[in-house]
Tab-separated table of N, CA and C in Angstrom:
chain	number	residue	atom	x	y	z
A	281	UNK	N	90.234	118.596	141.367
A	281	UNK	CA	90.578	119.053	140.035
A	281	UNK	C	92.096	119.156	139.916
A	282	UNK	N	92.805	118.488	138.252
A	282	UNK	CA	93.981	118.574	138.473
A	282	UNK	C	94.790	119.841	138.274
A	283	UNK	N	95.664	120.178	138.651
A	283	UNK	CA	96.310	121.789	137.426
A	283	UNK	C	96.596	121.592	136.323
A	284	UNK	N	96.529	122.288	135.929
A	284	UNK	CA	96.299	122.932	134.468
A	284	UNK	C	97.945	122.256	133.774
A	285	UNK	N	98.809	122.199	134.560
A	285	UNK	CA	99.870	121.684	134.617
A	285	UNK	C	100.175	119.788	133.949
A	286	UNK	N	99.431	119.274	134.830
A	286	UNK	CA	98.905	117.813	134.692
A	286	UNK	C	98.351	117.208	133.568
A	287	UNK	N	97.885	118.304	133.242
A	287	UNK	CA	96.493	118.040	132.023
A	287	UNK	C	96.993	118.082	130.794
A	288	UNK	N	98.018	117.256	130.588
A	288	UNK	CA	99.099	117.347	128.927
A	288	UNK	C	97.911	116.865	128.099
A	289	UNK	N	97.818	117.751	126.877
A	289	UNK	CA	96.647	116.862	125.542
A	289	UNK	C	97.611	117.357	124.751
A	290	UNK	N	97.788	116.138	123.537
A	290	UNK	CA	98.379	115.674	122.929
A	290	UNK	C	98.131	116.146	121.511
A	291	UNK	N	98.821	117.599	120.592
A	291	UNK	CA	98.203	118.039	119.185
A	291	UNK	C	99.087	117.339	118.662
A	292	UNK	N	98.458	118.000	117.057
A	292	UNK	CA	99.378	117.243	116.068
A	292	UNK	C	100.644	117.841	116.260
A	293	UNK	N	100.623	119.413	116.609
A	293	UNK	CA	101.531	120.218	116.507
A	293	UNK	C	102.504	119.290	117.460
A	294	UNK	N	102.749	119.154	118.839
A	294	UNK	CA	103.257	118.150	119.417
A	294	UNK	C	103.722	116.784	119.137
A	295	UNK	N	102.998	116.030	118.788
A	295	UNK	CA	102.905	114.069	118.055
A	295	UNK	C	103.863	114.488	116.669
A	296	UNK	N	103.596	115.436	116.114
A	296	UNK	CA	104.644	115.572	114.846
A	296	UNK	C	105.366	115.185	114.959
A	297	UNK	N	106.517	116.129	115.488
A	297	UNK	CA	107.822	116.154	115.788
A	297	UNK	C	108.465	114.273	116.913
A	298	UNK	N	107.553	114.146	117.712
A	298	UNK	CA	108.024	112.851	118.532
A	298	UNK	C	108.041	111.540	117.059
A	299	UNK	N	106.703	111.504	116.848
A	299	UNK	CA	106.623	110.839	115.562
A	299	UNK	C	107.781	110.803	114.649
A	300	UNK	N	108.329	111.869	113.985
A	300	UNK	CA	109.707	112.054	113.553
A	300	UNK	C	110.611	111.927	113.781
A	301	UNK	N	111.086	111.771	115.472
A	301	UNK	CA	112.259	111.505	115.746
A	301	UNK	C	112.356	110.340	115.993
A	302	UNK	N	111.176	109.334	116.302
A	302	UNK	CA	110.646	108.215	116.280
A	302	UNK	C	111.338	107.268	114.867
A	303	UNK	N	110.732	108.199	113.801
A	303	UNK	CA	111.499	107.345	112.591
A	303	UNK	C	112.397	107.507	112.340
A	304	UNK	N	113.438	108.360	112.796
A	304	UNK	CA	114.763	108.638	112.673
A	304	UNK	C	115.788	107.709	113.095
A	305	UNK	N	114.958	107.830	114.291
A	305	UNK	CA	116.220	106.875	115.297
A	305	UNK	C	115.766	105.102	114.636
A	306	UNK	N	114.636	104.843	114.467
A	306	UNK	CA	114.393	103.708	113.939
A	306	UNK	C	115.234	103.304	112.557
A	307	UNK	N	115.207	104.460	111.669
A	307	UNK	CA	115.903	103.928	110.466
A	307	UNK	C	117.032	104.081	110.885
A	308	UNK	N	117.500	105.083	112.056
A	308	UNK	CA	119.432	104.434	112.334
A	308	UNK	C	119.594	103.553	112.721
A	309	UNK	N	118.820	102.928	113.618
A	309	UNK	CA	118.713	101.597	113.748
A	309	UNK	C	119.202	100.820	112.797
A	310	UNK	N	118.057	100.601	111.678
A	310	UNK	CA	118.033	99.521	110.725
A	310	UNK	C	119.189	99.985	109.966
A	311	UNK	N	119.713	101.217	109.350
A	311	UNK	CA	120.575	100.947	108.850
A	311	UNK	C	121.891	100.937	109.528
A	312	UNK	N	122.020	101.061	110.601
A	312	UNK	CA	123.353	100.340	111.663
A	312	UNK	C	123.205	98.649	111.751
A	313	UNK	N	121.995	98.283	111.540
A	313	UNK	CA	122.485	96.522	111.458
A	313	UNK	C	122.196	96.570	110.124
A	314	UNK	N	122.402	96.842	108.882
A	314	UNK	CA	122.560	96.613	107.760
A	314	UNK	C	123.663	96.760	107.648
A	315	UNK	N	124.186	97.899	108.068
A	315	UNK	CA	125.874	98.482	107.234
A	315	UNK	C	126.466	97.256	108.831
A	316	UNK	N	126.616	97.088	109.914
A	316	UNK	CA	127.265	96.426	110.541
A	316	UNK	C	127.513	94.990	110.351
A	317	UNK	N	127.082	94.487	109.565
A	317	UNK	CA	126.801	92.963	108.921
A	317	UNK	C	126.193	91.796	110.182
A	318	UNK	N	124.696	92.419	110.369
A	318	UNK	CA	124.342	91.800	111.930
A	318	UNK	C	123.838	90.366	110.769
A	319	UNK	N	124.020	89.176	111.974
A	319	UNK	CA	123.321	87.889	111.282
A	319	UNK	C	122.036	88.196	110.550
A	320	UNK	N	121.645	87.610	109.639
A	320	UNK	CA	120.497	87.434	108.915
A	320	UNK	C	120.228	85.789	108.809
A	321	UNK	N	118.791	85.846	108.774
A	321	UNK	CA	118.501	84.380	108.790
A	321	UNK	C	118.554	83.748	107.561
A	322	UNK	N	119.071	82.697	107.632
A	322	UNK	CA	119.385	81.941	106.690
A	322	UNK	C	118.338	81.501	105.700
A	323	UNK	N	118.778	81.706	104.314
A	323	UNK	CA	117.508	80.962	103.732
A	323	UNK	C	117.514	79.294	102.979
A	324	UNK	N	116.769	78.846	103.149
A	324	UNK	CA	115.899	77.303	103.209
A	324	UNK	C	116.781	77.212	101.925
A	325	UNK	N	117.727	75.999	101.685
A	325	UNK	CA	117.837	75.435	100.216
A	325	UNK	C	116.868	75.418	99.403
A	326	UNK	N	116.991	75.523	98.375
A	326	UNK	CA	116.166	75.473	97.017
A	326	UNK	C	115.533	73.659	97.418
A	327	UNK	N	116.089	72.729	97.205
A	327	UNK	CA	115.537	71.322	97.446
A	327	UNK	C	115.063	71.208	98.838
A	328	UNK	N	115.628	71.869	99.536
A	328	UNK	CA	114.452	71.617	100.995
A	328	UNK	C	113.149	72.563	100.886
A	329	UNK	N	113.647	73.776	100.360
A	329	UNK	CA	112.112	74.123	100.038
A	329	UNK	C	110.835	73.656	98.790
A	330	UNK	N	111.690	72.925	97.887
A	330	UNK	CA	110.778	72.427	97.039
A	330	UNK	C	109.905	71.291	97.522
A	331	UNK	N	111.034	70.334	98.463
A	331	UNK	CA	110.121	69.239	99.398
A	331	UNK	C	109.374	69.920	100.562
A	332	UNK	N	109.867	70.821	101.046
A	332	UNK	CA	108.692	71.356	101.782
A	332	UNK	C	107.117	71.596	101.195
A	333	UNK	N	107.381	71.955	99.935
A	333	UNK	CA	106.202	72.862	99.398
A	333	UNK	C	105.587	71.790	99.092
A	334	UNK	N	106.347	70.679	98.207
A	334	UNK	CA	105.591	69.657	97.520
A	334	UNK	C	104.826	68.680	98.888
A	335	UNK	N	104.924	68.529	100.045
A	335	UNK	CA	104.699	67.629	100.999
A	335	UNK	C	103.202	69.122	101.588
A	336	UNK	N	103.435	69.743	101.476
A	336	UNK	CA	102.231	71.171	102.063
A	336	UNK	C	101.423	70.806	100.745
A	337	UNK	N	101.741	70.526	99.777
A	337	UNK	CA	100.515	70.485	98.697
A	337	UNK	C	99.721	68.988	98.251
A	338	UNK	N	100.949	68.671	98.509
A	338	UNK	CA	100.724	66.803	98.338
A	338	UNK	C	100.527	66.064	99.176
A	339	UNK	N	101.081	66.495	100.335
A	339	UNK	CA	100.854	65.711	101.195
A	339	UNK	C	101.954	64.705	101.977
A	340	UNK	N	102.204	64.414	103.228
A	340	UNK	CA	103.560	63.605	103.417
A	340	UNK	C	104.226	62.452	102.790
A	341	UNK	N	103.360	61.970	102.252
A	341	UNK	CA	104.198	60.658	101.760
A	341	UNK	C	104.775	60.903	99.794
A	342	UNK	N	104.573	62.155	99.491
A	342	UNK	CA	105.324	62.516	98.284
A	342	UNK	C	106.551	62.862	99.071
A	343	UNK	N	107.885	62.887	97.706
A	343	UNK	CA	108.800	62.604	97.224
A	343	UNK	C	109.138	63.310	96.380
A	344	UNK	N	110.463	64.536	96.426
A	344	UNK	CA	111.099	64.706	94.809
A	344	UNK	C	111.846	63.033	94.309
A	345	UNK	N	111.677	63.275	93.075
A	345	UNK	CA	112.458	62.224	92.636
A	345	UNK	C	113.502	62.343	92.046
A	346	UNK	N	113.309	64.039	91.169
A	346	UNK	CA	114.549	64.582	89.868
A	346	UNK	C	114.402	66.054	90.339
A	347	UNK	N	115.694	66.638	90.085
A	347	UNK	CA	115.288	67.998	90.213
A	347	UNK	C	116.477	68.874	89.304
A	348	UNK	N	116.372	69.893	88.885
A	348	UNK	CA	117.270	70.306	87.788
A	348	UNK	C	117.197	72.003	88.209
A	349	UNK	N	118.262	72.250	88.391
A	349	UNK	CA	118.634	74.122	88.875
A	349	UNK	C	118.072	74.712	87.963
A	350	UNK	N	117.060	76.219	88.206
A	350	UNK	CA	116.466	76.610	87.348
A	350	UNK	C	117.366	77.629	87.073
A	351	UNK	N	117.209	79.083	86.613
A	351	UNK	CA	117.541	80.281	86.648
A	351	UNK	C	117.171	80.445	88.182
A	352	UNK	N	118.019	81.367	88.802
A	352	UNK	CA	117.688	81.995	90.382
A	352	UNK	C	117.319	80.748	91.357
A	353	UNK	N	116.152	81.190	92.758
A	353	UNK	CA	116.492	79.828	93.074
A	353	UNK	C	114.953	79.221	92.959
A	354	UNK	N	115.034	79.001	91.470
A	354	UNK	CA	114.212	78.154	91.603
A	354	UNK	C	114.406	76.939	90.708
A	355	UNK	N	113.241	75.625	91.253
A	355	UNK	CA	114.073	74.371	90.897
A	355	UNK	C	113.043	73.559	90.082
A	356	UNK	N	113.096	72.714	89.045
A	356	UNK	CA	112.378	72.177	88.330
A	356	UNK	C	112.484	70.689	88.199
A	357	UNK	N	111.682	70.166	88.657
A	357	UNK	CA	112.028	68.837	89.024
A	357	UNK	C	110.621	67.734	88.499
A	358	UNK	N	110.648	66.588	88.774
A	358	UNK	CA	109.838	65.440	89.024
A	358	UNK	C	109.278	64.688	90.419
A	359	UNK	N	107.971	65.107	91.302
A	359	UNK	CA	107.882	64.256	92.201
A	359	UNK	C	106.392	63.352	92.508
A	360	UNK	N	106.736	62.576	93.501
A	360	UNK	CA	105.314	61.262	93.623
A	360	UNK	C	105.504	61.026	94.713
A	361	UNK	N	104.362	60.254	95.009
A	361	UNK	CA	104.262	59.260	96.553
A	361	UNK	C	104.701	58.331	96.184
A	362	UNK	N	105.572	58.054	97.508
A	362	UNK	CA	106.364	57.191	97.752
A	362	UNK	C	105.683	55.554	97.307
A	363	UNK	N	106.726	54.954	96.969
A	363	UNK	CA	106.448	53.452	96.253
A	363	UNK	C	106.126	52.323	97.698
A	364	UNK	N	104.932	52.124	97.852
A	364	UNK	CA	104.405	51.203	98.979
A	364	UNK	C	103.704	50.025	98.330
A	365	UNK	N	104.281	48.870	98.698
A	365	UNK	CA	103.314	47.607	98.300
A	365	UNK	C	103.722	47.611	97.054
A	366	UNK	N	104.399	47.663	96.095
A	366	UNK	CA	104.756	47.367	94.479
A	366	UNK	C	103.832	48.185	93.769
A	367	UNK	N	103.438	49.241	94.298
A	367	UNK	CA	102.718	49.616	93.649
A	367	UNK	C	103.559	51.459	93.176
A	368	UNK	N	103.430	51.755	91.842
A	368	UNK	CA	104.456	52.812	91.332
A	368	UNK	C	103.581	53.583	90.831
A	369	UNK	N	103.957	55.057	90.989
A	369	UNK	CA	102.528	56.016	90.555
A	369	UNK	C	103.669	57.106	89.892
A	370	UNK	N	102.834	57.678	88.479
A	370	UNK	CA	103.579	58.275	87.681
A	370	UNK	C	104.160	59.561	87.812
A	371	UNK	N	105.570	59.475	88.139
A	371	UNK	CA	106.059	61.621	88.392
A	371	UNK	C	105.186	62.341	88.003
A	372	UNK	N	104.974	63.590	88.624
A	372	UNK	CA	104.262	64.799	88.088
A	372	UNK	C	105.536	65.674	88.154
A	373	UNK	N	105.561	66.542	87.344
A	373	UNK	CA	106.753	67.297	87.263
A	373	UNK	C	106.015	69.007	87.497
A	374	UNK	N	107.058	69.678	88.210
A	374	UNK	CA	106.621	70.486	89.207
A	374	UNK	C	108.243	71.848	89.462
A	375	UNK	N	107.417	72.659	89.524
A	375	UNK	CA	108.494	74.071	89.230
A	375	UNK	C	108.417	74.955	90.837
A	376	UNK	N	109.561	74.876	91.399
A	376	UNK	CA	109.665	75.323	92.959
A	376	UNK	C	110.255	76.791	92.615
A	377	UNK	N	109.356	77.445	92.926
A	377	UNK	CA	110.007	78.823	93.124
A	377	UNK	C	109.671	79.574	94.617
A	378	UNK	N	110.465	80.803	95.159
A	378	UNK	CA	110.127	81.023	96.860
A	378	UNK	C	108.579	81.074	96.538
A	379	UNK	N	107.779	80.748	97.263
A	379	UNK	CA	106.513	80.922	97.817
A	379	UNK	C	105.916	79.906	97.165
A	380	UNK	N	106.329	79.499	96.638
A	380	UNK	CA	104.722	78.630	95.600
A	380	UNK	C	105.642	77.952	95.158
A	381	UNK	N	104.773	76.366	94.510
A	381	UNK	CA	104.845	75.050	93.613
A	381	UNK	C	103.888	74.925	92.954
A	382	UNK	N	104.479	74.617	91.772
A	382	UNK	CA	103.199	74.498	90.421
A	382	UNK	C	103.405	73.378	89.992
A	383	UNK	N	102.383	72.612	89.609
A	383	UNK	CA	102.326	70.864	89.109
A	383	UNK	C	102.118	71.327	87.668
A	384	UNK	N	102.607	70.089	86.670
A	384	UNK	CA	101.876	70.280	85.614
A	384	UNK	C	100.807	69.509	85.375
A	385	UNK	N	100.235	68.942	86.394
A	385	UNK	CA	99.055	68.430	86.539
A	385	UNK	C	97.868	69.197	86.785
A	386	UNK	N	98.079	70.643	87.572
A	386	UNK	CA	97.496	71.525	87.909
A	386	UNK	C	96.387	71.868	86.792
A	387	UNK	N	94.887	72.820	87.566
A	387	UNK	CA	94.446	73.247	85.866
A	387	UNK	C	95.021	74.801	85.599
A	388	UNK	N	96.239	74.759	85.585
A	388	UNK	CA	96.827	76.087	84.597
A	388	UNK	C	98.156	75.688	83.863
A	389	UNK	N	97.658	75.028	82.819
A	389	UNK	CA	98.831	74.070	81.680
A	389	UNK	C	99.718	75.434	81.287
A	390	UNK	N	99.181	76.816	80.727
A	390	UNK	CA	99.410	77.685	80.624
A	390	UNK	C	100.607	78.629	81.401
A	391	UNK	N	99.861	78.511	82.596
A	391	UNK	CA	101.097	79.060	83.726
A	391	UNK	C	102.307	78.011	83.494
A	392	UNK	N	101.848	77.274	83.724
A	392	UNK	CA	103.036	75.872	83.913
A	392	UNK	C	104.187	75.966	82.971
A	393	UNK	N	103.691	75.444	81.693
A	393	UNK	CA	104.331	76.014	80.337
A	393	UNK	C	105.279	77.028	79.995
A	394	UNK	N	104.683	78.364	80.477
A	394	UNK	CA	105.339	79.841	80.480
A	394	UNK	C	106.577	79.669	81.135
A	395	UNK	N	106.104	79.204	82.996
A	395	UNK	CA	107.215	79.426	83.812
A	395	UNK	C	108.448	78.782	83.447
A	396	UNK	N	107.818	76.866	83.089
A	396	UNK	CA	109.010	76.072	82.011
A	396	UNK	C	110.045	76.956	81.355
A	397	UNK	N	109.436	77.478	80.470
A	397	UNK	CA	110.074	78.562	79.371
A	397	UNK	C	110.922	79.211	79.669
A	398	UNK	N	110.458	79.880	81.103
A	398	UNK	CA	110.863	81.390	81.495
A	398	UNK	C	112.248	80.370	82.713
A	399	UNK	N	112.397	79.836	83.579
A	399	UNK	CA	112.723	79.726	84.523
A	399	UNK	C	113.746	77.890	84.031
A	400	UNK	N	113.234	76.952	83.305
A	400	UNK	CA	114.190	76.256	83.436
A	400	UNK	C	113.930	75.519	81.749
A	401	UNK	N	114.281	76.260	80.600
A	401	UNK	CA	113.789	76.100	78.987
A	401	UNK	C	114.453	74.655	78.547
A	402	UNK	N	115.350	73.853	79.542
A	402	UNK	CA	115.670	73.164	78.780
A	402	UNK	C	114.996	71.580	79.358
A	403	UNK	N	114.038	71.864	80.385
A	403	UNK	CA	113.779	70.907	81.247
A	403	UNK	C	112.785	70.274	80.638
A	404	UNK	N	112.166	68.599	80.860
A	404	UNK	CA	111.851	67.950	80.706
A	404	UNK	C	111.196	67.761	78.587
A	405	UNK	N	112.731	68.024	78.162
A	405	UNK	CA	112.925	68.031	76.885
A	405	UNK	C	113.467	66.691	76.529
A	406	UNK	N	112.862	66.075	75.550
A	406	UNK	CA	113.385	64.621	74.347
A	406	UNK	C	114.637	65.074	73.896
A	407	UNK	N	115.747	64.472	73.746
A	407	UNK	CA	117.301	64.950	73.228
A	407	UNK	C	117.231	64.280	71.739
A	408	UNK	N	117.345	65.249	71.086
A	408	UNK	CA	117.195	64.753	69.635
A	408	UNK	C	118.218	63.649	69.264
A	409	UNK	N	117.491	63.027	68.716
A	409	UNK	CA	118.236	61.574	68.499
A	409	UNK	C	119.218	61.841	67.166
A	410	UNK	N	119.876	60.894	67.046
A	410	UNK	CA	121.080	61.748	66.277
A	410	UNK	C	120.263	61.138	64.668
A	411	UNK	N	121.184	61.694	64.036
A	411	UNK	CA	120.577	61.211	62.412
A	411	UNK	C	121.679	59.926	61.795
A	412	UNK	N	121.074	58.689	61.747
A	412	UNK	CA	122.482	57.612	61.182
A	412	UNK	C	123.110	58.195	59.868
């Protein structure tokens, strides 16, 4: 049998306080490499992430073809699979924002539309032809 000594059990009354100093020292942590200007990882260009996304949804052999700076970083562009054998397949035009790509081929014409609006209003617009 061990002594009474040995036999540490663990209350809340105890775990509290470790727990607490636990997050203390953790958030000095984090905010000593915030305020110290420690590296941060770099983030992905707007056009490398739009070809990323579009090749994860489409598949490897798509292609941006056009792409136009939205508001923030997101990018509004035109892309397709690549031209093999003479054979040419029609842009789908497509809105890159972080996490996600939206086609306007997609079935949410709606979403598509909005984000247009919201994120790049002047994109894939007819330029009014002048009046003779």
């Amino acid at each position: 049998m061990l002594p009474a000594m040995a036999r540490t059990r663990f209350t809340v009354r105890t775990l509290v306080p470790i727990l607490g100093i636990a997050v203390l020292v953790l958030g000095g942590i984090s905010l000593w490499l915030v305020v110290s200007g420690a590296p941060r990882p770099s983030r992905e260009e707007p056009v490398r992430m739009a070809e990323r996304q579009i090749r994860e949804q489409r598949g490897a052999d798509w292609e941006v073809r056009y792409v136009e700076d939205g508001s923030g970083p997101v990018l509004c562009g035109y892309a397709a699979p690549r031209n093999r054998g003479g054979t040419t397949h029609e842009p789908v035009a497509f809105i890159s924002r972080l996490g996600r790509v939206l086609f306007a081929d997609e079935p949410l014409p709606t979403e598509f539309r909005d984000l247009r609006q919201r994120y790049c209003p002047a994109f894939a617009r007819n330029p009014v032809s002048p009046v003779p």
